[in-house]
Short mmCIF file of C-alpha atoms in Angstrom, two decimals:
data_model
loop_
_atom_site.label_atom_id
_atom_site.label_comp_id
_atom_site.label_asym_id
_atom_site.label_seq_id
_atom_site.Cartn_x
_atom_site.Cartn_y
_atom_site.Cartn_z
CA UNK A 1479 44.40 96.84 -42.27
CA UNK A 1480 42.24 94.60 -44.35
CA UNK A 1481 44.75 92.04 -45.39
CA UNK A 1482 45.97 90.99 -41.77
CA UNK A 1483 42.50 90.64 -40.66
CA UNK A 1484 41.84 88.31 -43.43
CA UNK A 1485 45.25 86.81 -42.40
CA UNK A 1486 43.88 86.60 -38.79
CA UNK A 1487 40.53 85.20 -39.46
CA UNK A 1488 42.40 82.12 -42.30
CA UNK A 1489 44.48 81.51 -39.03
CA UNK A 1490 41.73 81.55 -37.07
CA UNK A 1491 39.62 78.72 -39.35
CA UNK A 1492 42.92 76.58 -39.52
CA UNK A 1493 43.24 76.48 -35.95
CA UNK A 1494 40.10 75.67 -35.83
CA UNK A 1495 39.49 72.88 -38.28
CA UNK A 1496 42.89 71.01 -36.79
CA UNK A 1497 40.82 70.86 -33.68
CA UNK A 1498 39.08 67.67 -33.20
CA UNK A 1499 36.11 69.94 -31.27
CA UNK A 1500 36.27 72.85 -33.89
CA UNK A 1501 35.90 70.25 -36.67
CA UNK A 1502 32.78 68.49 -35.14
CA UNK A 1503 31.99 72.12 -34.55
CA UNK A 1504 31.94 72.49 -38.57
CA UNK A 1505 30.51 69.17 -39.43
CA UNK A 1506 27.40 70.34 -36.88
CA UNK A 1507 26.92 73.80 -38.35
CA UNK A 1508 27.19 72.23 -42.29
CA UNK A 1509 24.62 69.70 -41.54
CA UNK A 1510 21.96 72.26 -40.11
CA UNK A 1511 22.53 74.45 -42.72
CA UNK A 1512 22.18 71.80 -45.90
CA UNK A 1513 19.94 69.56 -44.23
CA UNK A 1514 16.93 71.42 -44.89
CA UNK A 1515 17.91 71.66 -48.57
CA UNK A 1516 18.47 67.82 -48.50
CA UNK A 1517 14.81 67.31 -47.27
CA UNK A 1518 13.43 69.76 -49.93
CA UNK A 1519 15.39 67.77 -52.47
CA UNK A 1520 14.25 64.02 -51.46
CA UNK A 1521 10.76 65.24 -51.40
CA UNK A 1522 11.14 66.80 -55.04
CA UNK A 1523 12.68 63.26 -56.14
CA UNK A 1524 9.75 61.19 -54.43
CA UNK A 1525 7.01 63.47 -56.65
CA UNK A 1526 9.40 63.14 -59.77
CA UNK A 1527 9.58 59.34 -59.87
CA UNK A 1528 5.75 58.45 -58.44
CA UNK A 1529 4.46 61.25 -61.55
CA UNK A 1530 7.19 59.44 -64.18
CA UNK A 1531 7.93 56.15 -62.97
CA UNK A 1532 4.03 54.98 -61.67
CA UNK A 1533 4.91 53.61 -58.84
CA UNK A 1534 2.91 51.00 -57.18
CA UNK A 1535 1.51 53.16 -54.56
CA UNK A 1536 -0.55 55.34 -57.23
CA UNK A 1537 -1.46 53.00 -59.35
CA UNK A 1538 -3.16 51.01 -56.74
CA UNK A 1539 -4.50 54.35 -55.25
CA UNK A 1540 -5.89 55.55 -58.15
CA UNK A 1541 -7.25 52.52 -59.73
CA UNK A 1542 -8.77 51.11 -56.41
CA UNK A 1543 -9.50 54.64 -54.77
CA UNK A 1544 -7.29 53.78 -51.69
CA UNK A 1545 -6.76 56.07 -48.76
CA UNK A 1546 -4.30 58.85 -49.53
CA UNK A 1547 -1.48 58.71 -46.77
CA UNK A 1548 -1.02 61.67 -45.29
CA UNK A 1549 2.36 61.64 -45.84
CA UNK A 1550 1.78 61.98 -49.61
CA UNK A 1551 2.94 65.35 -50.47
CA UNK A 1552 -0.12 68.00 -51.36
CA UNK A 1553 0.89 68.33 -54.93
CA UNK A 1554 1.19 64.77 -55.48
CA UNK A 1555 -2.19 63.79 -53.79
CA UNK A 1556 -3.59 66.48 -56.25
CA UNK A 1557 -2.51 64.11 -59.08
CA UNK A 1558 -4.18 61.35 -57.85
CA UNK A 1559 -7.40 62.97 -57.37
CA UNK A 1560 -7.52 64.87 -60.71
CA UNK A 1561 -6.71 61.27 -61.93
CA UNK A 1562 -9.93 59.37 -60.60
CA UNK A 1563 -12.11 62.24 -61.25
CA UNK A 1564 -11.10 61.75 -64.90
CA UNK A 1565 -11.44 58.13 -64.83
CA UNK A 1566 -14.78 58.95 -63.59
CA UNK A 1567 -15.55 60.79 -66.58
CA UNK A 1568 -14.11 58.06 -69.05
CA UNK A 1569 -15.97 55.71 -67.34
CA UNK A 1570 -18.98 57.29 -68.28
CA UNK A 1571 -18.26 58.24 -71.96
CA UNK A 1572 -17.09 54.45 -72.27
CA UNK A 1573 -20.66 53.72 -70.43
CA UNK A 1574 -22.13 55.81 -72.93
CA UNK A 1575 -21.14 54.50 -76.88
CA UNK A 1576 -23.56 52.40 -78.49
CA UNK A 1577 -23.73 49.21 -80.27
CA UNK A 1578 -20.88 47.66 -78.69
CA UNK A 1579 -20.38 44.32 -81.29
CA UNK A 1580 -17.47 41.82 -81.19
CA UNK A 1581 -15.88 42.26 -78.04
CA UNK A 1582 -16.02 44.41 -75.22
CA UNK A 1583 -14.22 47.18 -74.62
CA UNK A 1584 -11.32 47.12 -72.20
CA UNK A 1585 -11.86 49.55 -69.37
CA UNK A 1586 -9.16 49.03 -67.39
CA UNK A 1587 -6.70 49.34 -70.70
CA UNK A 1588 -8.16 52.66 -72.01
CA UNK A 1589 -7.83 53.99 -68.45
CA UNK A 1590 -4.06 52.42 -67.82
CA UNK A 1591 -3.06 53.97 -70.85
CA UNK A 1592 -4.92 57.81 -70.23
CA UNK A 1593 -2.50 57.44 -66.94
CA UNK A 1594 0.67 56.45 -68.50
CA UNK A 1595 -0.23 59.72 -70.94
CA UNK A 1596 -1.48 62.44 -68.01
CA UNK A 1597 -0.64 61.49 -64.59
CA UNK A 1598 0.96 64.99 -63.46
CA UNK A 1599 0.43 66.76 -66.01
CA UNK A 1600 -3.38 69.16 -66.56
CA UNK A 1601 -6.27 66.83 -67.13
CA UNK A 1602 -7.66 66.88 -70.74
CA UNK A 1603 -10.72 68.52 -70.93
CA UNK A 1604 -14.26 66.07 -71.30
CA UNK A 1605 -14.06 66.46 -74.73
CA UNK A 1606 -10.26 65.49 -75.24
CA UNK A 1607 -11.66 62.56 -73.14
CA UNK A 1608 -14.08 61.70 -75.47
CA UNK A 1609 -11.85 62.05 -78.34
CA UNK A 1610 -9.28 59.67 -76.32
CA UNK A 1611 -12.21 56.85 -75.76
CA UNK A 1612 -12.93 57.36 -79.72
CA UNK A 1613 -9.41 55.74 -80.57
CA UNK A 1614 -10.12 52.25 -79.04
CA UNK A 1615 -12.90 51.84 -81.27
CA UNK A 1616 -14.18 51.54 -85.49
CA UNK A 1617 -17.43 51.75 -86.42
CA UNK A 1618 -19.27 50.22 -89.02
CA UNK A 1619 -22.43 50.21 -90.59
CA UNK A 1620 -24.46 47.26 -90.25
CA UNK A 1621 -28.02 45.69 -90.24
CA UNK A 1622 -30.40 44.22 -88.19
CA UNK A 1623 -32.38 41.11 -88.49
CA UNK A 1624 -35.12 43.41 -90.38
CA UNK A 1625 -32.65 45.04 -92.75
CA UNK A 1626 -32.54 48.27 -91.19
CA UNK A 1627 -29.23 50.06 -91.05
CA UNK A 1628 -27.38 51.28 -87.71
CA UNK A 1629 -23.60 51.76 -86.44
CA UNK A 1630 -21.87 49.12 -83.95
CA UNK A 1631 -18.94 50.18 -82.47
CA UNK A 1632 -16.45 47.71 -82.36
CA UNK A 1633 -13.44 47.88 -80.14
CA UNK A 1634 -9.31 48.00 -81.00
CA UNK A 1635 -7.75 45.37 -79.39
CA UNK A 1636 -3.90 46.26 -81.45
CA UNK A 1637 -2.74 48.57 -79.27
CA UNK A 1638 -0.11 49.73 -81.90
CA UNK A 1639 -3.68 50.65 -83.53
CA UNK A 1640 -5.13 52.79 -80.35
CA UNK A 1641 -1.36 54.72 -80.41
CA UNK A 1642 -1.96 55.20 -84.29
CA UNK A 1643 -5.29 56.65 -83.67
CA UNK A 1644 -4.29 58.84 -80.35
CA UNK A 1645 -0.68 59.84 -82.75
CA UNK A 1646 -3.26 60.83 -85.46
CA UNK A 1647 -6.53 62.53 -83.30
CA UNK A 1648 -4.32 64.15 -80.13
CA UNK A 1649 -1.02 64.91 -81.66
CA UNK A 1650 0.71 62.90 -78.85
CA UNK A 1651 3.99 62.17 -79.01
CA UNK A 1652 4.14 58.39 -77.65
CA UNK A 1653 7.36 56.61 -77.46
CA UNK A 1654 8.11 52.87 -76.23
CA UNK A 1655 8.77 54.08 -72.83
CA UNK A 1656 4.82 55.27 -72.51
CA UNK A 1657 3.94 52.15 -74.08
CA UNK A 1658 5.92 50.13 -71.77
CA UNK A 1659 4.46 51.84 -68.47
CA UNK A 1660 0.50 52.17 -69.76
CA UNK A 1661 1.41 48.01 -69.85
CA UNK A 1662 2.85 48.22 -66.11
CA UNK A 1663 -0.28 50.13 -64.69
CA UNK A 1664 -2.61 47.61 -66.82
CA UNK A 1665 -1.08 45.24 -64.96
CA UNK A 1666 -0.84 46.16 -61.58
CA UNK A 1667 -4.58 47.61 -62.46
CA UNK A 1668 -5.98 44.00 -63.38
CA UNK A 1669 -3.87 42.08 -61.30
CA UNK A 1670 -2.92 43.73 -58.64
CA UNK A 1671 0.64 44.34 -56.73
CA UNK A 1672 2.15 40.97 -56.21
CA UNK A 1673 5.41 42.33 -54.26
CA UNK A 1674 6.14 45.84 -52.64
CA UNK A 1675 7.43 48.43 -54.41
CA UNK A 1676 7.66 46.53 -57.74
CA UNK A 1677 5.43 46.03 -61.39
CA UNK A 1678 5.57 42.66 -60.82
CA UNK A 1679 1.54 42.32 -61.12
CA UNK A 1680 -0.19 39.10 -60.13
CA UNK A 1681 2.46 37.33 -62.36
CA UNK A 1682 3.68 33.67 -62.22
CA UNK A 1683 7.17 35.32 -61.40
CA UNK A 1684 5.87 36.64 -57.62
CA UNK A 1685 9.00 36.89 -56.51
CA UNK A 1686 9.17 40.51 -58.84
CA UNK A 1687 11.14 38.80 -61.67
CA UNK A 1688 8.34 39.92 -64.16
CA UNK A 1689 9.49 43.40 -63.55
CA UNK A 1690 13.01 42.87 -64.83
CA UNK A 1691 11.51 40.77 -67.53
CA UNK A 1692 9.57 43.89 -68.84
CA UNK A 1693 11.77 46.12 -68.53
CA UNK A 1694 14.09 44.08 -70.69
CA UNK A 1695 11.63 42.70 -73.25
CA UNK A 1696 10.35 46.80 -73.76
CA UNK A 1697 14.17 47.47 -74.42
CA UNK A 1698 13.77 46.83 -78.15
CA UNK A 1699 9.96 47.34 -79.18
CA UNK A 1700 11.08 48.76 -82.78
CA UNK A 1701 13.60 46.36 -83.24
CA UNK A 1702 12.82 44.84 -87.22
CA UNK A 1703 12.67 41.24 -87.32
CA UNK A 1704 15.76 39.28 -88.60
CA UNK A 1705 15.93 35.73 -89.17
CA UNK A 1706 18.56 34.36 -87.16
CA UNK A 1707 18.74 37.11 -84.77
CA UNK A 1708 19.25 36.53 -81.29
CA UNK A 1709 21.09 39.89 -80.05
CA UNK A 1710 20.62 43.47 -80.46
CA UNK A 1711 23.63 44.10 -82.77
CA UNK A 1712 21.66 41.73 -85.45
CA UNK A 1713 18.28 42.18 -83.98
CA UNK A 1714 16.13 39.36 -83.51
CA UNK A 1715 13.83 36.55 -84.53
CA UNK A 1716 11.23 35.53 -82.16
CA UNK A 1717 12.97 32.58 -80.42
CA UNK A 1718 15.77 34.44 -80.36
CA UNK A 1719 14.15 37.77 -78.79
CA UNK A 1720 12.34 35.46 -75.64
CA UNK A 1721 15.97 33.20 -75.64
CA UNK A 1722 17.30 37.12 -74.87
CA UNK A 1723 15.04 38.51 -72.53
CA UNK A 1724 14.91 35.69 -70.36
CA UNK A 1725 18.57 35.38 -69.88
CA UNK A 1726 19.46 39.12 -69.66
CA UNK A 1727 17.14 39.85 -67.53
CA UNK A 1728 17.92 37.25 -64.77
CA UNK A 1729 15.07 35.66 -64.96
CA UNK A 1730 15.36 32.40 -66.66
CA UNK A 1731 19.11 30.92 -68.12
CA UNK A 1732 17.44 30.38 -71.61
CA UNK A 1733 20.31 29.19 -73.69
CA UNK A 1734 19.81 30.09 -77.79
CA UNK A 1735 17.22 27.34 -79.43
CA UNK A 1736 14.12 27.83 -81.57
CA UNK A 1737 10.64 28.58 -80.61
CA UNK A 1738 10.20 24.65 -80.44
CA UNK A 1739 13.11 24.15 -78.37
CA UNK A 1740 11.54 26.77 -76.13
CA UNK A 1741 7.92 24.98 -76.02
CA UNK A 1742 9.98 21.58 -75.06
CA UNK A 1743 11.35 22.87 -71.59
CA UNK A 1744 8.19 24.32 -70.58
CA UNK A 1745 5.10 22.77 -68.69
CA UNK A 1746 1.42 23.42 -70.76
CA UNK A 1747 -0.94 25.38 -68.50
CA UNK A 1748 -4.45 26.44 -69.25
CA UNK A 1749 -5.39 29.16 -70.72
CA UNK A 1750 -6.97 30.67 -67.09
CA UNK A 1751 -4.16 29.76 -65.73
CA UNK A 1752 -1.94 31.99 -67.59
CA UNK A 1753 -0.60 35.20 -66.04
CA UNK A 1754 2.31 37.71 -67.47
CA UNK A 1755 5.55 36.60 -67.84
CA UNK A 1756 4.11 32.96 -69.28
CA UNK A 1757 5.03 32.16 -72.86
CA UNK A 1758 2.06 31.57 -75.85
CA UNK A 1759 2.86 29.48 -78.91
CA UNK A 1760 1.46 29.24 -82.03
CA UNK A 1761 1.51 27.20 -85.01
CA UNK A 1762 1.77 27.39 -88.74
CA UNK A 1763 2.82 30.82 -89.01
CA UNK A 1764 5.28 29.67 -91.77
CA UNK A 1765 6.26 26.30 -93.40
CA UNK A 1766 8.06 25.51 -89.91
CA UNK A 1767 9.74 21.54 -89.86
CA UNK A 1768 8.00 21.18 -86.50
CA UNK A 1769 4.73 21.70 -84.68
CA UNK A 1770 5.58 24.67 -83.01
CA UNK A 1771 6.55 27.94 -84.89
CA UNK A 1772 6.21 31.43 -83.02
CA UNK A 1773 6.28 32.10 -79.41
CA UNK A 1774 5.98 35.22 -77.10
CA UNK A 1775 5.68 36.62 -73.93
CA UNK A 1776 2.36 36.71 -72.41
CA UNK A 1777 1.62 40.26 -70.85
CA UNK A 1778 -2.29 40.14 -69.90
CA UNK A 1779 -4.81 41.73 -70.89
CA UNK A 1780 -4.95 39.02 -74.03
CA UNK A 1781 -1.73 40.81 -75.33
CA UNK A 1782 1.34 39.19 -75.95
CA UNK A 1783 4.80 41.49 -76.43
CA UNK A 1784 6.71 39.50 -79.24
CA UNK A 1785 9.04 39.92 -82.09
CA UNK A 1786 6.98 40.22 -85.14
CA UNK A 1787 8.28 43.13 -87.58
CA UNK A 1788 8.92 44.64 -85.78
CA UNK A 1789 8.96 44.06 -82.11
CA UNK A 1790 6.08 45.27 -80.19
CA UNK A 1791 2.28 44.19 -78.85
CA UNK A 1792 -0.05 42.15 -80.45
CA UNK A 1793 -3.50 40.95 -79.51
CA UNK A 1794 -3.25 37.30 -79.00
CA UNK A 1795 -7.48 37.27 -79.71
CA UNK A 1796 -6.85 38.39 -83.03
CA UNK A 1797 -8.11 36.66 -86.18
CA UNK A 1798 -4.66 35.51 -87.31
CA UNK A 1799 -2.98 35.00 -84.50
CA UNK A 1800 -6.70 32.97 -82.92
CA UNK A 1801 -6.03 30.60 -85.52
CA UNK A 1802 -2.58 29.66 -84.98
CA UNK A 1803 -2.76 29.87 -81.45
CA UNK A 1804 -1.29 26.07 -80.18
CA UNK A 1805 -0.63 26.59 -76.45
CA UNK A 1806 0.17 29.07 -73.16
CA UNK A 1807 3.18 27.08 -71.11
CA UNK A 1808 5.19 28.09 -68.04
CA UNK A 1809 8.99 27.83 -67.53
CA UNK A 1810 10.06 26.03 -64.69
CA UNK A 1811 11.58 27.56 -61.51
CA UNK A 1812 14.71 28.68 -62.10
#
């Protein structure tokens, strides 16, 4: 007696699925059941890409202690408060070294890159913190105008340094995608949100082209230099590597020319008046036939994302790179 019931109840289903009422029927009872499962899902994806993505929202929450919308999920507003209490903490252990000498060290970079390395994940405990502060800065043993001896602590600007150090000290695993968001947060930290939704921070792009810039330029930290290069099957030289970025990005059509054909479509700006996504030059970095001889792309922060060897950050404050520095210039609007 089984099978014709089973018969019966097929017939049954047909019938009513090739009705246009038993179909809507269907359609009604499929949506109530999955649509909770759809809700539960969207939520899940919304904590996912704020913890992995640093969105906007909790950067600028964070960093600037913003009201928590109460339609921020509970464990998501749980990151964001275990993330100011521990930039409370590094605050103070920053607050507390010594002997600070050439320089000052960068807050707002030590805590944009503790975020790119915990948000959503257990806070390091005070003394992880400390050890964290430790690798943006050397000391060294000096003296004082009456010869006695003491230790100044002076900071790390190279951030390929600081990830040395923190590689070395923590045993963190850092790849160029961490690298590439702790620069994001820095600069929606120290510049603030210049569209909504995007990492296009106080840029000279504010129409959010920055964002696309970055993400393109951050493509190939690693790359090795190469002479000539101007793609990523040959990798790239520096002219090539901004020529690149520019024009794959969307940003700017920057046809193939040399760092001095670069410098020759741009306008000069001061240096206050940079922001990221400008362009810094430099001069006599090797027997070049004309004035103008490296170039990157400004980032903030005095850091400048460029193809040296290989591809990666470099602080433009820098003894070397202080005394070749020749000029920060803007492309025009596209």
């Amino acid at each position: 007696m089984a099978a014709p019931a089973a018969i019966l109840a097929v017939k049954a289903a047909i019938a009513v699925a090739t009705d246009k009422r038993g179909r809507t029927v269907i359609a009604s009872v499929v949506a109530a059941v999955l649509l909770p499962f759809i809700l539960v899902i969207v939520m899940l994806l919304s904590i996912m890409d704020g913890a992995s993505s640093h969105n906007v929202s909790a950067v600028d929450q964070v960093f600037r202690e913003g009201a928590i919308s109460s339609q921020v999920p509970e464990e998501y507003r749980k990151y964001i408060v275990d993330m100011r209490t521990s930039f409370t903490s590094l605050e103070d252990l920053i607050a507390d070294i010594d002997h600070v000498e050439d320089g000052e060290l960068d807050t707002e970079r030590i805590k944009s890159v503790f975020y790119a390395m915990y948000f959503g994940s257990t806070q390091p405990s005070l003394l992880a913190q400390k050890e964290f502060v430790e690798c943006f800065v050397e000391y060294k043993e000096r003296e004082d105008g009456d010869g006695d001896s003491y230790t100044a602590a002076i900071p790390i600007t190279d951030l390929g340094t600081v990830y040395a150090n923190m590689r070395q000290r923590l045993g963190l695993e850092i790849g160029a995608d961490q690298e590439a968001n702790a620069q994001r947060i820095y600069t929606v930290a120290v510049y603030g949100p210049a569209v909504p939704g995007g990492m296009a921070a106080g840029s000279a792009m504010g129409d959010g082209s920055y964002q696309a810039l970055l993400t393109e330029a951050t493509k190939y930290i690693g790359f090795p230099y190469q002479w000539g290069g101007s793609n990523p099957q040959t990798s790239f030289d520096c002219s090539g590597y901004i020529c690149w970025i520019y024009t794959q990005s969307g940003t700017y059509q920057l046809p193939r020319t040399s760092a001095q054909g670069i410098f020759d479509q741009c306008a000069v700006i001061a240096r206050e008046e940079a922001k990221p996504g400008d362009l810094v030059f430099f001069t006599k970095t090797y027997a070049s036939s004309t004035p103008v001889s490296h170039v990157g792309l400004y980032v903030g922060g005095n850091q400048m994302l460029h193809c040296g060897d290989p591809i990666g950050y470099a602080n433009i404050d820098s003894n070397y790179w202080r005394s070749h520095f020749y000029a920060f210039a803007r492309l025009p609007a596209a």
